[in-house]
Tab-separated table of C-alpha atoms in Angstrom:
chain	number	residue	atom	x	y	z
A	26	UNK	CA	11.516	21.257	33.581
A	27	UNK	CA	12.519	21.092	30.316
A	28	UNK	CA	16.053	23.356	29.398
A	29	UNK	CA	16.310	25.252	26.454
A	30	UNK	CA	18.383	23.209	24.526
A	31	UNK	CA	15.583	20.429	25.408
A	32	UNK	CA	13.045	22.585	23.736
A	33	UNK	CA	14.984	24.023	20.745
A	34	UNK	CA	15.715	19.881	20.143
A	35	UNK	CA	11.988	18.958	20.117
A	36	UNK	CA	11.349	22.549	17.947
A	37	UNK	CA	14.026	21.125	15.353
A	38	UNK	CA	12.364	17.964	15.422
A	39	UNK	CA	8.987	19.165	14.828
A	40	UNK	CA	9.870	20.962	11.933
A	41	UNK	CA	12.207	18.189	9.953
A	42	UNK	CA	8.670	16.317	10.647
A	43	UNK	CA	6.930	18.809	8.722
A	44	UNK	CA	9.518	19.246	5.896
A	45	UNK	CA	9.312	15.394	5.298
A	46	UNK	CA	5.456	15.601	4.887
A	47	UNK	CA	5.823	18.858	2.850
A	48	UNK	CA	8.673	16.264	0.496
A	49	UNK	CA	6.262	13.580	0.559
A	50	UNK	CA	2.581	15.675	-0.485
A	51	UNK	CA	5.478	17.609	-3.332
A	52	UNK	CA	6.614	14.158	-4.918
A	53	UNK	CA	3.109	12.516	-4.706
A	54	UNK	CA	1.653	15.408	-6.413
A	55	UNK	CA	4.283	15.492	-9.417
A	56	UNK	CA	3.743	11.526	-9.844
A	57	UNK	CA	0.089	12.513	-10.437
A	58	UNK	CA	0.985	14.990	-12.825
A	59	UNK	CA	3.349	12.861	-14.515
A	60	UNK	CA	0.911	9.706	-15.122
A	61	UNK	CA	-2.251	11.630	-15.350
A	62	UNK	CA	-2.090	10.932	-19.364
A	63	UNK	CA	-1.877	7.154	-18.544
A	64	UNK	CA	-4.889	7.639	-16.480
A	65	UNK	CA	-6.742	9.043	-18.791
A	66	UNK	CA	-5.910	6.615	-21.532
A	67	UNK	CA	-6.414	3.496	-19.510
A	68	UNK	CA	-8.983	3.870	-17.179
A	69	UNK	CA	-11.264	6.712	-18.398
A	70	UNK	CA	-14.100	5.713	-20.777
A	71	UNK	CA	-13.646	2.031	-19.135
A	72	UNK	CA	-16.171	0.077	-17.748
A	73	UNK	CA	-16.436	0.174	-14.085
A	74	UNK	CA	-14.965	-3.150	-13.427
A	75	UNK	CA	-13.569	-4.569	-9.902
A	76	UNK	CA	-9.786	-3.366	-11.051
A	77	UNK	CA	-11.001	0.574	-11.796
A	78	UNK	CA	-13.081	0.565	-8.682
A	79	UNK	CA	-10.239	-0.707	-6.774
A	80	UNK	CA	-7.880	1.973	-8.799
A	81	UNK	CA	-10.135	4.847	-8.123
A	82	UNK	CA	-10.542	4.590	-4.589
A	83	UNK	CA	-6.901	3.714	-3.734
A	84	UNK	CA	-5.750	6.873	-6.477
A	85	UNK	CA	-8.059	9.387	-5.449
A	86	UNK	CA	-8.985	8.738	-2.039
A	87	UNK	CA	-4.943	8.777	-1.007
A	88	UNK	CA	-5.014	12.184	-2.587
A	89	UNK	CA	-7.735	13.368	-0.077
A	90	UNK	CA	-6.002	11.616	3.161
A	91	UNK	CA	-2.603	13.132	1.843
A	92	UNK	CA	-3.470	16.744	1.395
A	93	UNK	CA	-5.596	16.144	4.983
A	94	UNK	CA	-2.602	14.765	6.866
A	95	UNK	CA	-0.440	17.043	5.810
A	96	UNK	CA	-2.938	20.149	6.992
A	97	UNK	CA	-2.973	18.122	10.095
A	98	UNK	CA	0.485	17.919	10.207
A	99	UNK	CA	0.975	21.324	10.168
A	100	UNK	CA	-2.330	22.316	12.402
A	101	UNK	CA	-2.508	19.609	14.718
A	102	UNK	CA	-5.397	19.619	16.904
A	103	UNK	CA	-5.271	16.570	19.387
A	104	UNK	CA	-8.222	14.068	20.349
A	105	UNK	CA	-10.544	16.530	17.694
A	106	UNK	CA	-12.839	15.040	15.238
A	107	UNK	CA	-10.579	16.123	12.259
A	108	UNK	CA	-7.715	13.417	13.686
A	109	UNK	CA	-10.422	10.545	14.132
A	110	UNK	CA	-11.948	11.125	10.381
A	111	UNK	CA	-7.814	11.347	8.832
A	112	UNK	CA	-7.496	8.126	10.872
A	113	UNK	CA	-10.669	6.431	9.384
A	114	UNK	CA	-9.700	7.561	5.833
A	115	UNK	CA	-5.849	6.786	6.454
A	116	UNK	CA	-6.748	3.016	6.822
A	117	UNK	CA	-9.250	3.192	3.998
A	118	UNK	CA	-6.582	4.092	1.928
A	119	UNK	CA	-4.228	1.185	2.990
A	120	UNK	CA	-7.351	-1.232	2.739
A	121	UNK	CA	-8.025	-0.016	-0.876
A	122	UNK	CA	-3.807	-0.597	-1.880
A	123	UNK	CA	-4.109	-3.980	0.233
A	124	UNK	CA	-7.102	-5.169	-2.129
A	125	UNK	CA	-5.037	-4.472	-4.957
A	126	UNK	CA	-2.405	-6.677	-3.798
A	127	UNK	CA	-4.737	-9.851	-3.284
A	128	UNK	CA	-6.557	-9.282	-6.333
A	129	UNK	CA	-3.040	-9.619	-8.209
A	130	UNK	CA	-2.498	-12.663	-5.656
A	131	UNK	CA	-5.594	-14.123	-6.723
A	132	UNK	CA	-4.536	-13.545	-10.067
A	133	UNK	CA	-1.679	-15.395	-10.005
A	134	UNK	CA	-2.780	-18.446	-8.206
A	135	UNK	CA	-5.437	-18.847	-11.364
A	136	UNK	CA	-8.386	-17.285	-9.518
A	137	UNK	CA	-8.388	-20.198	-7.244
A	138	UNK	CA	-11.020	-19.540	-4.338
A	139	UNK	CA	-9.474	-21.420	-1.619
A	140	UNK	CA	-6.594	-19.357	-2.006
A	141	UNK	CA	-9.079	-16.415	-1.841
A	142	UNK	CA	-10.992	-17.080	1.050
A	143	UNK	CA	-7.005	-18.161	2.510
A	144	UNK	CA	-5.921	-14.114	2.074
A	145	UNK	CA	-9.534	-12.706	3.571
A	146	UNK	CA	-9.309	-14.637	6.286
A	147	UNK	CA	-5.811	-14.051	6.975
A	148	UNK	CA	-6.396	-10.272	6.879
A	149	UNK	CA	-9.295	-10.466	9.325
A	150	UNK	CA	-7.144	-12.463	11.727
A	151	UNK	CA	-4.565	-9.414	10.977
A	152	UNK	CA	-6.767	-6.875	11.742
A	153	UNK	CA	-8.161	-8.165	15.200
A	154	UNK	CA	-4.643	-8.882	16.271
A	155	UNK	CA	-3.562	-5.402	15.296
A	156	UNK	CA	-6.569	-3.828	16.877
A	157	UNK	CA	-6.277	-5.793	19.860
A	158	UNK	CA	-3.074	-5.135	20.345
A	159	UNK	CA	-2.690	-1.450	19.917
A	160	UNK	CA	-5.543	-1.583	22.770
A	161	UNK	CA	-4.661	-3.307	25.337
A	162	UNK	CA	-0.563	-3.097	24.939
A	163	UNK	CA	0.653	-0.129	26.878
A	164	UNK	CA	4.260	0.752	25.411
A	165	UNK	CA	6.314	3.640	26.000
A	166	UNK	CA	9.755	4.524	26.403
A	167	UNK	CA	11.790	6.390	28.879
A	168	UNK	CA	11.094	10.124	28.331
A	169	UNK	CA	8.190	9.788	26.875
A	170	UNK	CA	5.531	12.242	27.838
A	171	UNK	CA	2.926	10.974	30.884
A	172	UNK	CA	0.142	13.090	28.913
A	173	UNK	CA	1.209	11.386	25.389
A	174	UNK	CA	-1.918	9.397	25.440
A	175	UNK	CA	-3.763	8.547	22.326
A	176	UNK	CA	-7.584	9.757	22.625
A	177	UNK	CA	-9.399	6.634	23.617
A	178	UNK	CA	-7.590	3.324	24.495
A	179	UNK	CA	-3.962	2.729	23.387
A	180	UNK	CA	-0.747	4.529	23.513
A	181	UNK	CA	1.241	6.471	20.694
A	182	UNK	CA	4.042	3.808	20.143
A	183	UNK	CA	1.009	1.135	19.605
A	184	UNK	CA	0.778	2.228	16.487
A	185	UNK	CA	3.952	0.727	15.358
A	186	UNK	CA	2.319	-2.765	16.011
A	187	UNK	CA	0.104	-1.979	13.265
A	188	UNK	CA	2.434	-1.505	10.712
A	189	UNK	CA	3.962	-4.671	11.958
A	190	UNK	CA	1.476	-7.065	11.146
A	191	UNK	CA	0.741	-4.902	7.719
A	192	UNK	CA	4.380	-5.952	6.647
A	193	UNK	CA	3.759	-9.527	8.063
A	194	UNK	CA	0.724	-9.549	5.408
A	195	UNK	CA	2.773	-7.713	2.923
A	196	UNK	CA	5.705	-10.548	3.494
A	197	UNK	CA	2.790	-13.491	2.997
A	198	UNK	CA	1.628	-12.197	-0.150
A	199	UNK	CA	5.242	-11.934	-1.609
A	200	UNK	CA	6.149	-15.166	-0.200
A	201	UNK	CA	3.083	-16.851	-1.849
A	202	UNK	CA	3.812	-15.013	-5.283
A	203	UNK	CA	7.420	-16.080	-5.375
A	204	UNK	CA	6.793	-19.312	-4.698
A	205	UNK	CA	3.746	-19.289	-7.609
A	206	UNK	CA	6.446	-17.804	-9.852
A	207	UNK	CA	8.772	-20.005	-9.596
A	208	UNK	CA	7.282	-23.527	-9.191
A	209	UNK	CA	4.106	-22.361	-11.659
A	210	UNK	CA	5.557	-20.104	-14.226
A	211	UNK	CA	9.403	-20.779	-14.366
A	212	UNK	CA	9.142	-21.891	-17.988
A	213	UNK	CA	6.574	-19.662	-19.312
A	214	UNK	CA	8.417	-16.836	-21.133
A	215	UNK	CA	5.577	-14.060	-20.780
A	216	UNK	CA	5.888	-10.438	-21.054
A	217	UNK	CA	2.513	-9.694	-19.290
A	218	UNK	CA	3.587	-12.083	-15.996
A	219	UNK	CA	6.933	-11.107	-15.639
A	220	UNK	CA	5.838	-6.993	-15.786
A	221	UNK	CA	3.165	-8.171	-13.059
A	222	UNK	CA	5.555	-10.302	-11.101
A	223	UNK	CA	8.733	-7.822	-11.163
A	224	UNK	CA	6.539	-4.648	-10.660
A	225	UNK	CA	4.826	-6.466	-8.222
A	226	UNK	CA	7.970	-7.722	-6.275
A	227	UNK	CA	9.623	-4.128	-6.333
A	228	UNK	CA	6.126	-2.429	-4.943
A	229	UNK	CA	6.392	-4.829	-2.499
A	230	UNK	CA	9.707	-4.197	-1.877
A	231	UNK	CA	9.340	-0.652	-1.287
A	232	UNK	CA	5.835	-1.079	0.720
A	233	UNK	CA	7.442	-3.220	3.053
A	234	UNK	CA	10.424	-0.745	3.186
A	235	UNK	CA	8.524	2.086	4.155
A	236	UNK	CA	6.248	0.578	6.324
A	237	UNK	CA	9.097	-0.912	8.385
A	238	UNK	CA	10.491	2.670	8.571
A	239	UNK	CA	7.060	4.233	9.847
A	240	UNK	CA	7.050	1.117	12.940
A	241	UNK	CA	10.627	2.224	13.784
A	242	UNK	CA	9.748	5.564	13.577
A	243	UNK	CA	6.680	4.795	15.650
A	244	UNK	CA	8.353	2.502	18.274
A	245	UNK	CA	11.782	3.675	18.785
A	246	UNK	CA	11.857	7.572	17.695
A	247	UNK	CA	11.655	10.693	19.313
A	248	UNK	CA	7.616	11.216	19.739
A	249	UNK	CA	8.348	14.601	17.843
A	250	UNK	CA	9.179	12.838	14.970
A	251	UNK	CA	5.612	10.801	14.852
A	252	UNK	CA	4.515	12.802	12.156
A	253	UNK	CA	7.392	12.214	9.775
A	254	UNK	CA	6.055	9.785	7.598
A	255	UNK	CA	2.602	10.178	8.142
A	256	UNK	CA	1.919	11.636	4.264
A	257	UNK	CA	4.472	9.713	2.668
A	258	UNK	CA	2.771	6.660	3.931
A	259	UNK	CA	-0.065	7.249	2.189
A	260	UNK	CA	1.411	8.686	-0.933
A	261	UNK	CA	3.840	6.721	-1.719
A	262	UNK	CA	1.292	3.625	-1.440
A	263	UNK	CA	-0.694	5.049	-4.187
A	264	UNK	CA	2.299	6.270	-6.193
A	265	UNK	CA	3.483	2.392	-6.247
A	266	UNK	CA	0.242	0.846	-6.877
A	267	UNK	CA	-0.830	3.093	-9.887
A	268	UNK	CA	2.171	2.842	-11.097
A	269	UNK	CA	1.143	-1.483	-11.365
A	270	UNK	CA	-1.567	-1.046	-13.024
A	271	UNK	CA	-0.815	1.453	-15.448
A	272	UNK	CA	2.641	-0.637	-16.103
A	273	UNK	CA	-0.038	-3.585	-16.480
A	274	UNK	CA	-2.309	-2.300	-18.951
A	275	UNK	CA	0.566	-0.659	-21.583
A	276	UNK	CA	1.950	-3.621	-21.410
A	277	UNK	CA	-0.873	-5.780	-22.167
A	278	UNK	CA	-1.946	-2.999	-24.452
A	279	UNK	CA	1.656	-3.706	-26.700
A	280	UNK	CA	1.118	-7.111	-26.465
A	281	UNK	CA	-2.546	-6.998	-28.721
A	282	UNK	CA	-0.951	-4.617	-30.904
A	283	UNK	CA	2.090	-6.984	-31.669
A	284	UNK	CA	-0.166	-10.103	-31.520
A	285	UNK	CA	2.420	-12.293	-29.216
A	286	UNK	CA	0.714	-15.508	-28.702
A	287	UNK	CA	3.540	-16.310	-25.994
A	288	UNK	CA	2.237	-13.598	-23.805
A	289	UNK	CA	-0.581	-13.413	-21.195
A	290	UNK	CA	-3.147	-10.983	-21.664
A	291	UNK	CA	-4.301	-9.041	-18.719
A	292	UNK	CA	-7.428	-11.021	-18.737
A	293	UNK	CA	-6.575	-12.727	-15.668
A	294	UNK	CA	-6.601	-9.078	-13.698
A	295	UNK	CA	-10.224	-8.879	-15.092
A	296	UNK	CA	-10.971	-11.527	-12.482
A	297	UNK	CA	-12.702	-13.645	-14.675
A	298	UNK	CA	-12.020	-17.820	-13.879
A	299	UNK	CA	-12.731	-18.812	-17.998
A	300	UNK	CA	-10.218	-15.818	-19.278
A	301	UNK	CA	-7.934	-17.303	-16.699
A	302	UNK	CA	-7.931	-21.216	-17.715
A	303	UNK	CA	-8.106	-20.293	-21.451
A	304	UNK	CA	-5.208	-17.349	-21.555
A	305	UNK	CA	-3.136	-19.873	-19.318
A	306	UNK	CA	-3.650	-22.712	-21.276
A	307	UNK	CA	-2.337	-20.629	-24.520
A	308	UNK	CA	0.872	-19.468	-22.644
A	309	UNK	CA	1.485	-22.966	-21.501
A	310	UNK	CA	0.969	-24.986	-24.963
A	311	UNK	CA	3.152	-22.453	-26.481
A	312	UNK	CA	5.914	-22.587	-24.053
A	313	UNK	CA	5.689	-26.287	-24.647
């Protein structure tokens, strides 16, 4: 039987988790308001190509998911259909953000189909590995409640393994981009390429830190803290991805107005192999 001190501690931990979700949702809404004018300028009225579709899904599905996750933290109903629905759209948000990063890597690697196939195959392998691990590994710590199993198979702390595989995939993307930057583009003074790389590396750094924090909470923290970063996980992914997109668009607009011949335009981000070869050759010629 739990003592009054244990009950008070658990209530305090649950309250802390709610405050963390309130803070994450507030920051998300604030950032959305700050960047809404950029969205109107850079997205609205443009044709529906792959970049706009992925951006729209990543930005607006994350808004819906963050609001629903926030409500679930405040009014949790374990094993309800509502919880299953939130899980599905949360994974949808994560996938949309990863697609942005895959396309970014694809652009840096000169639209190599071989690289794209490898990245997609690796993503499938990681997804299968994460699913198998979540379903079959029963990981728990002393003191965890015996009735704390998730609905269906798996255990609550197994969610940390999903974060582990996601972090590993992010590190692979980061390593590929870093290697490509210093091997192929070290002599190219391109403003848009530097923006693409440095914004990407900062986003990747913070998202890796975020997912590592989520992983540690799921694996090592008391179960009352489990939901502390649920809203932040979805919201911050969308915030960083949106800011990368807007920064690249703004940089491209600046280059087009200034007419800089030594800067790579955003044509590679339209995912047209022909445009990549022409813009890259122009950059390399100007750099030499």
